[in-house]
């Protein structure tokens, strides 16, 4: 009881911490974006008076600065995977050409700030694309106070940076929570998949912010980290939603996860060998991400179509709606702004991750609360005292509660010759017979599902859809243990058990009871075969 109370209090504090972090992010965003700049020098968009295309694929932009006074001390523009050089009167005044070396041939993304003064009347800027896929990018040029432009970019991007940083922090909080609570609560792997999913998304969006571009001059971040995150996010994304929603799309899930692993190995090898670098393979990464997204969205749509309005489905549907709204806004900004055009996406994702983590932890809290109040009652009401298995009441409760039937397997077993054993050797021997069959049945099938004693000598195991089992192997293992018990146990009687199995088929089974009835029919066929032998 004290341990449950401790766990409950820990989870309550964790929820409060997450709420506080979200509130801090919103407050920082509000304060930073509403702060006014004290400088009076306006930032002006400037167009080149001439553009020349050079033989090596570069473009040279010429600017007339004769109309700007000493207040205009800086020239600013954003480039992505492009080399930059600037000249005044034939003299080089700026260069951005340092690459990542073995990690990549690109200088990455950057806001280029070029110091100018009133004596510089003409400035020429040469921009050379590293990859063909970026050669059509046209920078937007600004002139103004250098410090003010830098400060405005930093201040406007800080809320996005904080939101992305919170996503990363949440991922570590979830991992720490899982590490401390897994052994006590037997938590599902969905929590780990969510943590890695959030970690990769958070790291990627963190790298995309103007704060990162301005403060961290690290070619690894620009050339490697974003693309690694995009490739590594696919597997935890699919695995999390597959488990969280109970999709159980084994074939499609495996194809996507294996494809993401192959993509990671192949693209990394091509990048390091300088055959095709990450930026040049970005479209293929995006295609696989799109396939994973279609898989999850389709599963949500199917569940909604079948009127499965579970809490998990509602949360995921809400997340998809939020992302759809943010994508529409961000796509519009992408074509109208330079740099980080993500205005809504990371905030929506932060809300979504918070909802998912809250739901998973809330589910754990519900289990703890339920255990604190009714654990002893359930032990007496739902457990068969002779065998230790769940009893008929528990089985009926399972039948009523089970909603998702696709992939469920029912295994039924019936002890042969129990009446003869009771009549010949007494009821104590009969009880021993039942207990022995229950132990063998539970040792084989109980590892994969929940075992019940549904009658005097009748047993049933319900194996959920997310368990991968080889039923023929398990049946052979079960019969082998029965054979071993007969030959090595030294019992007065001979143990005999008939067994039958069935997997839910919507064409054959109207409901859960129909599934069990088919398993019963299979068991009776096995019983007849045993008698004929």
Coordinates of C-alpha atoms in Angstrom, one line a residue:
X1 CA 0.0 0.0 0.0
X2 CA 2.8 2.4 0.9
X3 CA 4.6 1.6 -2.3
X4 CA 1.5 2.3 -4.4
X5 CA 1.1 5.6 -2.6
X6 CA 4.7 6.5 -3.3
X7 CA 4.3 5.7 -7.0
X8 CA 1.1 7.7 -7.1
X9 CA 2.7 10.7 -5.5
X10 CA 5.6 10.5 -7.9
X11 CA 3.4 10.4 -10.9
X12 CA 1.3 13.3 -9.6
X13 CA 4.5 15.4 -9.2
X14 CA 5.6 14.4 -12.7
X15 CA 2.3 15.6 -14.1
X16 CA 2.6 18.9 -12.2
X17 CA 6.2 19.3 -13.6
X18 CA 5.0 18.8 -17.1
X19 CA 2.2 21.4 -16.7
X20 CA 4.7 23.9 -15.2
X21 CA 7.1 23.5 -18.0
X22 CA 4.4 24.0 -20.6
X23 CA 3.2 27.1 -18.7
X24 CA 6.8 28.5 -18.6
X25 CA 7.1 28.0 -22.4
X26 CA 3.9 29.9 -23.0
X27 CA 4.9 32.8 -20.7
X28 CA 8.4 33.1 -22.2
X29 CA 6.9 33.1 -25.7
X30 CA 4.4 35.8 -24.8
X31 CA 6.9 38.0 -23.1
X32 CA 9.6 37.6 -25.8
X33 CA 7.4 38.1 -28.8
X34 CA 5.8 41.2 -27.3
X35 CA 9.0 43.0 -26.4
X36 CA 9.6 46.2 -28.3
X37 CA 13.0 47.0 -29.9
X38 CA 14.5 50.3 -28.8
X39 CA 16.3 50.9 -32.1
X40 CA 14.8 53.3 -34.6
X41 CA 16.7 51.9 -37.6
X42 CA 14.3 50.0 -39.8
X43 CA 15.2 46.8 -41.5
X44 CA 14.7 47.2 -45.2
X45 CA 14.4 44.5 -47.8
X46 CA 16.8 45.3 -50.7
X47 CA 16.7 44.0 -54.2
X48 CA 19.9 43.6 -56.3
X49 CA 20.1 45.9 -59.3
X50 CA 21.8 43.1 -61.3
X51 CA 22.1 39.3 -61.1
X52 CA 24.7 37.4 -63.1
X53 CA 25.0 33.6 -63.5
X54 CA 28.6 32.4 -63.5
X55 CA 30.0 29.4 -65.3
X56 CA 30.3 27.2 -62.2
X57 CA 26.6 27.5 -61.4
X58 CA 27.0 30.4 -59.0
X59 CA 25.0 33.6 -59.0
X60 CA 26.5 37.0 -58.4
X61 CA 24.2 39.7 -56.9
X62 CA 25.1 43.4 -57.2
X63 CA 23.7 46.0 -54.7
X64 CA 23.8 49.7 -54.7
X65 CA 24.2 51.0 -51.1
X66 CA 24.7 54.7 -51.9
X67 CA 21.4 55.8 -50.5
X68 CA 22.0 54.3 -47.0
X69 CA 23.7 56.3 -44.2
X70 CA 25.9 55.2 -41.3
X71 CA 22.9 53.8 -39.3
X72 CA 22.7 50.9 -41.8
X73 CA 25.7 48.8 -40.6
X74 CA 24.7 45.3 -41.7
X75 CA 23.7 43.2 -44.6
X76 CA 21.7 40.0 -43.9
X77 CA 20.4 37.1 -45.8
X78 CA 19.8 33.3 -45.2
X79 CA 21.4 30.5 -47.1
X80 CA 21.1 26.8 -46.9
X81 CA 23.8 24.5 -48.3
X82 CA 25.4 27.3 -50.3
X83 CA 28.8 28.9 -50.3
X84 CA 28.9 32.6 -49.9
X85 CA 31.5 35.3 -50.7
X86 CA 31.0 39.1 -50.6
X87 CA 33.2 41.8 -52.2
X88 CA 33.5 45.5 -52.1
X89 CA 35.5 47.2 -54.9
X90 CA 37.1 43.8 -55.7
X91 CA 38.1 43.2 -52.1
X92 CA 36.7 40.2 -50.2
X93 CA 34.8 41.4 -47.1
X94 CA 33.0 38.2 -46.1
X95 CA 33.3 34.4 -46.7
X96 CA 31.1 31.5 -45.6
X97 CA 32.7 28.4 -47.1
X98 CA 33.8 26.1 -44.3
X99 CA 32.4 22.6 -44.7
X100 CA 31.9 19.7 -42.3
X101 CA 34.9 17.8 -43.8
X102 CA 34.4 14.1 -43.7
X103 CA 30.9 14.6 -42.3
X104 CA 29.7 16.5 -45.3
X105 CA 30.6 18.8 -48.2
X106 CA 28.1 21.5 -47.1
X107 CA 28.6 24.6 -44.9
X108 CA 25.1 24.0 -43.6
X109 CA 22.5 26.7 -43.1
X110 CA 23.3 30.2 -41.8
X111 CA 22.1 33.8 -41.5
X112 CA 24.9 35.7 -43.2
X113 CA 25.7 39.1 -41.6
X114 CA 28.0 41.3 -43.6
X115 CA 29.3 44.5 -42.0
X116 CA 28.9 47.6 -44.3
X117 CA 29.5 51.3 -43.8
X118 CA 28.7 54.5 -45.6
X119 CA 31.8 54.3 -47.8
X120 CA 30.7 51.1 -49.4
X121 CA 28.7 52.1 -52.3
X122 CA 28.5 48.8 -54.2
X123 CA 28.6 45.3 -52.8
X124 CA 28.8 42.1 -54.9
X125 CA 27.7 38.8 -53.3
X126 CA 28.5 35.4 -55.0
X127 CA 26.4 32.4 -53.9
X128 CA 27.3 28.9 -55.1
X129 CA 25.0 26.0 -54.4
X130 CA 26.6 22.8 -53.0
X131 CA 23.8 20.5 -54.4
X132 CA 21.8 20.7 -57.5
X133 CA 18.6 20.4 -55.5
X134 CA 19.2 23.8 -53.9
X135 CA 20.4 25.8 -56.9
X136 CA 17.0 27.4 -57.4
X137 CA 16.9 28.9 -53.9
X138 CA 16.8 32.7 -54.1
X139 CA 17.8 34.5 -50.9
X140 CA 16.0 37.4 -49.5
X141 CA 18.4 40.3 -48.7
X142 CA 18.0 42.9 -45.9
X143 CA 19.9 45.9 -44.9
X144 CA 19.7 47.6 -41.5
X145 CA 21.3 47.8 -38.1
X146 CA 23.3 44.6 -37.7
X147 CA 22.8 44.2 -33.9
X148 CA 19.1 45.0 -34.2
X149 CA 18.6 42.4 -37.0
X150 CA 20.5 39.8 -35.0
X151 CA 18.5 40.6 -31.9
X152 CA 15.2 40.5 -33.6
X153 CA 15.9 37.0 -35.1
X154 CA 17.1 35.7 -31.8
X155 CA 14.1 37.1 -29.8
X156 CA 11.5 36.0 -32.3
X157 CA 12.9 32.5 -32.5
X158 CA 13.4 32.0 -28.7
X159 CA 9.8 30.7 -28.1
X160 CA 10.3 28.1 -30.8
X161 CA 13.6 27.1 -29.3
X162 CA 12.0 26.8 -25.8
X163 CA 9.2 24.7 -27.2
X164 CA 11.6 22.3 -29.0
X165 CA 13.8 22.2 -25.9
X166 CA 10.8 21.3 -23.8
X167 CA 10.0 18.4 -26.2
X168 CA 13.5 17.1 -25.7
X169 CA 13.2 17.5 -21.9
X170 CA 9.9 15.7 -21.9
X171 CA 11.5 12.8 -23.8
X172 CA 14.2 12.4 -21.0
X173 CA 11.5 12.7 -18.3
X174 CA 9.6 9.9 -19.9
X175 CA 12.7 7.7 -20.2
X176 CA 13.6 8.4 -16.5
X177 CA 10.1 7.6 -15.5
X178 CA 10.2 4.4 -17.4
X179 CA 13.5 3.4 -15.9
X180 CA 12.3 3.9 -12.3
X181 CA 8.8 2.6 -12.7
X182 CA 8.9 -0.3 -15.2
X183 CA 9.9 -3.0 -12.7
X184 CA 7.2 -1.9 -10.2
X185 CA 4.4 -1.4 -12.7
X186 CA 5.4 -3.5 -15.7
X187 CA 4.9 -0.6 -18.1
X188 CA 4.4 -1.2 -21.8
X189 CA 7.0 -0.5 -24.4
X190 CA 4.8 2.3 -25.8
X191 CA 6.2 4.7 -23.3
X192 CA 9.8 4.1 -24.5
X193 CA 8.7 4.4 -28.1
X194 CA 7.0 7.7 -27.3
X195 CA 10.2 9.0 -25.6
X196 CA 12.4 8.3 -28.6
X197 CA 9.8 9.6 -31.0
X198 CA 9.7 12.9 -29.0
X199 CA 13.5 13.0 -28.6
X200 CA 14.2 12.8 -32.4
X201 CA 11.4 15.2 -33.3
X202 CA 12.5 17.7 -30.6
X203 CA 16.2 17.5 -31.6
X204 CA 15.3 18.0 -35.3
X205 CA 13.0 21.0 -34.6
X206 CA 15.6 22.4 -32.1
X207 CA 18.2 22.4 -34.8
X208 CA 15.8 24.1 -37.3
X209 CA 15.3 27.2 -35.1
X210 CA 17.0 30.5 -35.8
X211 CA 18.5 30.4 -32.3
X212 CA 20.4 27.2 -33.2
X213 CA 21.5 28.7 -36.5
X214 CA 22.7 31.9 -34.9
X215 CA 24.4 30.5 -31.8
X216 CA 25.8 27.1 -32.8
X217 CA 28.3 27.1 -35.5
X218 CA 28.6 23.4 -35.7
X219 CA 28.7 21.6 -39.0
X220 CA 27.7 18.3 -37.5
X221 CA 24.3 19.8 -36.5
X222 CA 23.8 21.2 -40.0
X223 CA 25.1 18.3 -42.0
X224 CA 24.3 15.2 -40.0
X225 CA 22.0 15.5 -37.0
X226 CA 18.8 16.7 -38.7
X227 CA 18.8 14.0 -41.2
X228 CA 19.7 11.3 -38.7
X229 CA 16.7 12.4 -36.6
X230 CA 14.4 12.2 -39.6
X231 CA 15.5 8.7 -40.4
X232 CA 15.5 7.4 -36.8
X233 CA 12.1 8.9 -35.9
X234 CA 10.2 6.5 -38.2
X235 CA 10.6 3.3 -36.3
X236 CA 9.5 4.6 -32.8
X237 CA 6.7 6.6 -34.5
X238 CA 5.2 3.5 -36.1
X239 CA 5.9 1.2 -33.1
X240 CA 4.4 3.7 -30.6
X241 CA 1.1 4.2 -32.5
X242 CA 0.8 0.6 -33.4
X243 CA 0.9 -0.4 -29.7
X244 CA -1.0 2.6 -28.4
X245 CA -3.9 2.3 -30.7
X246 CA -3.8 -1.5 -30.9
X247 CA -3.4 -1.4 -34.7
X248 CA -1.4 -4.7 -34.9
X249 CA -0.6 -4.2 -38.6
X250 CA 2.2 -6.7 -38.4
X251 CA 3.1 -6.9 -42.1
X252 CA 2.9 -3.1 -42.9
X253 CA 4.6 -2.3 -39.6
X254 CA 7.5 -4.6 -40.2
X255 CA 7.9 -3.3 -43.8
X256 CA 8.1 0.3 -42.6
X257 CA 10.4 -0.4 -39.7
X258 CA 12.8 -2.6 -41.8
X259 CA 12.7 0.0 -44.6
X260 CA 13.7 2.8 -42.1
X261 CA 16.7 0.6 -40.9
X262 CA 17.8 -0.1 -44.5
X263 CA 17.4 3.6 -45.3
X264 CA 19.6 4.6 -42.4
X265 CA 22.4 2.2 -43.3
X266 CA 22.4 2.9 -47.0
X267 CA 22.0 6.6 -46.9
X268 CA 24.7 6.9 -44.2
X269 CA 27.1 4.9 -46.3
X270 CA 26.4 7.0 -49.4
X271 CA 26.8 10.2 -47.3
X272 CA 30.2 9.2 -45.8
X273 CA 31.5 8.0 -49.2
X274 CA 30.4 11.3 -50.7
X275 CA 28.3 9.5 -53.4
X276 CA 25.0 11.1 -52.3
X277 CA 24.9 13.2 -49.2
X278 CA 21.9 13.4 -46.8
X279 CA 20.5 16.6 -48.3
X280 CA 20.4 14.9 -51.8
X281 CA 18.4 11.9 -50.4
X282 CA 16.0 14.0 -48.4
X283 CA 13.1 13.4 -50.7
X284 CA 13.4 9.6 -50.1
X285 CA 13.4 10.2 -46.4
X286 CA 10.2 12.3 -46.7
X287 CA 8.5 9.6 -48.8
X288 CA 9.1 7.0 -46.0
X289 CA 7.9 9.4 -43.4
X290 CA 4.8 10.0 -45.5
X291 CA 4.2 6.3 -45.7
X292 CA 4.4 5.9 -41.9
X293 CA 2.1 8.9 -41.4
X294 CA -0.5 7.4 -43.9
X295 CA -0.3 4.1 -42.0
X296 CA -1.1 5.7 -38.7
X297 CA -3.7 8.1 -40.0
X298 CA -5.5 5.3 -41.9
X299 CA -5.6 3.2 -38.7
X300 CA -7.2 6.2 -36.9
X301 CA -9.7 6.7 -39.7
X302 CA -10.6 3.0 -39.7
X303 CA -11.2 3.0 -35.9
X304 CA -13.4 6.1 -36.2
X305 CA -15.3 4.5 -39.1
X306 CA -16.0 1.4 -36.9
X307 CA -17.1 3.8 -34.1
X308 CA -14.2 2.9 -31.9
X309 CA -14.2 6.1 -29.8
X310 CA -11.7 5.0 -27.2
X311 CA -9.7 7.6 -25.3
X312 CA -6.6 6.7 -27.4
X313 CA -8.4 7.2 -30.6
X314 CA -9.8 10.5 -29.6
X315 CA -6.4 11.8 -28.5
X316 CA -4.8 10.7 -31.8
X317 CA -7.6 12.2 -33.8
X318 CA -7.1 15.5 -32.0
X319 CA -3.4 15.4 -32.7
X320 CA -4.0 14.8 -36.4
X321 CA -6.4 17.7 -36.5
X322 CA -3.9 20.0 -34.7
X323 CA -1.1 18.9 -37.1
X324 CA -3.3 19.5 -40.1
X325 CA -4.0 23.1 -39.0
X326 CA -0.3 23.7 -38.3
X327 CA 0.8 22.3 -41.6
X328 CA -1.6 24.6 -43.5
X329 CA -0.2 27.6 -41.6
X330 CA 3.5 26.5 -41.9
X331 CA 3.3 25.8 -45.6
X332 CA 1.9 29.3 -46.2
X333 CA 4.8 30.7 -44.2
X334 CA 7.4 28.5 -46.0
X335 CA 6.7 30.3 -49.3
X336 CA 6.6 33.8 -47.7
X337 CA 9.5 33.8 -45.2
X338 CA 13.1 32.8 -45.0
X339 CA 14.7 30.6 -42.3
X340 CA 12.6 28.8 -39.8
X341 CA 9.0 29.0 -41.2
X342 CA 7.6 26.6 -38.6
X343 CA 5.1 28.8 -36.7
X344 CA 2.8 26.2 -35.2
X345 CA 4.1 22.7 -35.8
X346 CA 6.4 22.4 -32.8
X347 CA 3.8 23.9 -30.4
X348 CA 1.2 21.5 -31.7
X349 CA 3.6 18.6 -31.2
X350 CA 4.5 19.8 -27.7
X351 CA 0.8 19.8 -26.8
X352 CA 0.3 16.4 -28.5
X353 CA 3.3 14.8 -26.7
X354 CA 2.0 16.2 -23.4
X355 CA -1.5 14.7 -24.1
X356 CA 0.0 11.3 -24.9
X357 CA 2.3 11.2 -21.9
X358 CA -0.5 12.4 -19.7
X359 CA -2.8 9.6 -21.0
X360 CA -0.2 6.9 -20.5
X361 CA 0.6 8.0 -17.0
X362 CA -3.1 8.5 -16.3
X363 CA -3.7 4.9 -17.3
X364 CA -1.0 3.8 -14.9
X365 CA -2.6 5.9 -12.1
X366 CA -5.9 4.3 -12.8
X367 CA -4.4 0.8 -12.5
X368 CA -2.8 1.8 -9.2
X369 CA -6.0 3.3 -7.8
X370 CA -8.0 0.3 -8.8
X371 CA -5.4 -1.9 -7.2
X372 CA -5.5 0.0 -4.0
X373 CA -9.3 -0.3 -3.6
X374 CA -10.3 -3.6 -5.1
X375 CA -7.2 -5.8 -5.2
X376 CA -8.2 -8.1 -2.3
X377 CA -11.8 -8.2 -3.5
X378 CA -10.8 -9.3 -7.0
X379 CA -8.5 -12.0 -5.6
X380 CA -11.4 -13.7 -3.8
X381 CA -14.1 -12.9 -6.4
X382 CA -12.1 -13.7 -9.6
X383 CA -9.7 -16.5 -8.6
X384 CA -10.2 -20.2 -8.4
X385 CA -8.9 -21.2 -5.0
X386 CA -8.0 -24.8 -6.1
X387 CA -5.9 -24.0 -9.2
X388 CA -4.9 -20.4 -8.7
X389 CA -6.3 -19.5 -12.2
X390 CA -9.0 -17.0 -12.8
X391 CA -12.5 -18.4 -12.4
X392 CA -15.7 -18.3 -14.3
X393 CA -16.6 -14.9 -13.0
X394 CA -13.4 -13.4 -14.3
X395 CA -13.9 -15.1 -17.6
X396 CA -17.4 -13.6 -18.0
X397 CA -16.1 -10.2 -17.0
X398 CA -13.4 -10.6 -19.8
X399 CA -16.1 -11.5 -22.3
X400 CA -18.1 -8.4 -21.5
X401 CA -15.1 -6.1 -21.5
X402 CA -13.3 -7.3 -24.6
X403 CA -14.0 -4.9 -27.5
X404 CA -11.1 -5.4 -29.9
X405 CA -11.4 -8.9 -31.3
X406 CA -9.2 -8.9 -34.4
X407 CA -6.3 -11.4 -33.9
X408 CA -7.5 -12.7 -30.5
X409 CA -6.9 -16.5 -30.0
X410 CA -9.0 -18.7 -27.7
X411 CA -7.5 -21.9 -26.4
X412 CA -9.8 -24.4 -24.5
X413 CA -8.9 -27.6 -22.8
X414 CA -11.0 -30.4 -21.1
X415 CA -9.6 -33.1 -18.8
X416 CA -10.6 -36.6 -20.0
X417 CA -11.8 -39.3 -17.6
X418 CA -12.2 -37.1 -14.5
X419 CA -15.4 -38.8 -13.5
X420 CA -13.7 -42.2 -13.7
X421 CA -10.8 -40.9 -11.6
X422 CA -13.2 -39.6 -8.9
X423 CA -15.2 -42.9 -8.9
X424 CA -12.1 -45.1 -8.8
X425 CA -9.6 -43.1 -6.6
X426 CA -11.7 -40.6 -4.8
X427 CA -12.3 -36.9 -4.9
X428 CA -8.9 -36.0 -3.5
X429 CA -7.3 -37.7 -6.5
X430 CA -9.8 -35.9 -8.8
X431 CA -8.8 -32.5 -7.3
X432 CA -5.1 -33.4 -7.8
X433 CA -5.9 -34.3 -11.4
X434 CA -7.6 -30.9 -12.0
X435 CA -4.7 -29.0 -10.3
X436 CA -2.1 -30.9 -12.3
X437 CA -3.8 -30.1 -15.7
X438 CA -4.2 -26.5 -14.6
X439 CA -0.5 -26.1 -13.8
X440 CA 0.5 -27.6 -17.2
X441 CA -2.0 -25.6 -19.1
X442 CA -0.9 -22.3 -17.4
X443 CA 2.8 -23.1 -17.8
X444 CA 2.4 -23.4 -21.6
X445 CA -0.3 -20.9 -22.5
X446 CA -0.2 -18.5 -19.5
X447 CA 3.0 -16.9 -20.8
X448 CA 1.0 -15.5 -23.7
X449 CA -2.4 -14.8 -22.4
X450 CA -4.8 -15.1 -19.4
X451 CA -5.9 -18.6 -18.2
X452 CA -9.2 -19.4 -16.6
X453 CA -10.9 -22.4 -15.0
X454 CA -14.3 -22.1 -16.6
X455 CA -15.8 -25.3 -15.2
X456 CA -15.0 -28.4 -13.2
X457 CA -12.5 -29.8 -15.6
X458 CA -12.6 -27.1 -18.3
X459 CA -10.0 -24.5 -19.0
X460 CA -9.7 -21.5 -21.3
X461 CA -6.8 -19.1 -22.2
X462 CA -7.4 -15.9 -24.1
X463 CA -4.3 -14.7 -26.0
X464 CA -4.4 -11.0 -27.1
X465 CA -3.8 -10.0 -30.6
X466 CA -0.4 -8.3 -29.9
X467 CA 1.2 -11.6 -28.9
X468 CA 3.1 -13.4 -31.7
X469 CA 2.5 -17.2 -31.0
X470 CA 3.0 -20.4 -32.9
X471 CA -0.1 -22.3 -31.8
X472 CA 0.9 -25.6 -33.3
X473 CA 4.2 -25.5 -31.4
X474 CA 2.4 -24.7 -28.2
X475 CA -0.1 -27.5 -28.6
X476 CA 2.7 -30.0 -29.2
X477 CA 4.6 -28.6 -26.1
X478 CA 1.4 -29.0 -24.0
X479 CA 0.8 -32.6 -25.1
X480 CA 4.5 -33.4 -24.5
X481 CA 4.2 -32.1 -20.9
X482 CA 1.1 -34.3 -20.4
X483 CA 3.0 -37.3 -21.8
X484 CA 5.9 -36.6 -19.4
X485 CA 3.6 -36.2 -16.4
X486 CA 2.1 -39.6 -17.2
X487 CA 5.4 -41.4 -17.5
X488 CA 7.4 -39.7 -14.8
X489 CA 4.8 -38.5 -12.3
X490 CA 3.9 -41.8 -10.8
X491 CA 0.2 -41.0 -10.5
X492 CA -2.5 -43.7 -10.0
X493 CA -4.5 -42.4 -12.9
X494 CA -3.7 -41.6 -16.5
X495 CA -3.9 -37.9 -17.4
X496 CA -5.7 -37.1 -20.6
X497 CA -6.6 -33.7 -22.0
X498 CA -8.4 -32.6 -25.2
X499 CA -7.5 -29.2 -26.6
X500 CA -8.9 -26.9 -29.2
X501 CA -8.0 -23.4 -30.6
X502 CA -9.6 -20.7 -32.7
X503 CA -8.5 -17.3 -33.9
X504 CA -11.2 -14.6 -34.3
X505 CA -12.6 -14.4 -37.8
X506 CA -15.2 -11.7 -38.5
X507 CA -16.7 -13.8 -41.2
X508 CA -17.3 -16.8 -38.8
X509 CA -17.6 -15.1 -35.4
X510 CA -20.3 -12.6 -34.5
X511 CA -18.8 -11.9 -31.1
X512 CA -16.4 -13.2 -28.4
X513 CA -18.7 -16.1 -27.4
X514 CA -18.8 -17.3 -30.9
X515 CA -15.0 -17.5 -31.0
X516 CA -15.0 -19.6 -27.8
X517 CA -17.7 -21.8 -29.2
X518 CA -15.5 -22.5 -32.3
X519 CA -12.6 -23.3 -30.0
X520 CA -14.9 -25.7 -28.1
X521 CA -15.9 -27.4 -31.3
X522 CA -12.2 -27.9 -32.2
X523 CA -11.6 -29.3 -28.7
X524 CA -14.5 -31.9 -29.0
X525 CA -13.1 -33.0 -32.4
X526 CA -9.7 -33.6 -30.6
X527 CA -11.5 -35.5 -27.8
X528 CA -13.2 -37.8 -30.3
X529 CA -9.9 -38.4 -32.0
X530 CA -8.3 -39.3 -28.7
X531 CA -11.1 -41.7 -27.8
X532 CA -10.9 -43.5 -31.2
X533 CA -7.1 -43.9 -30.7

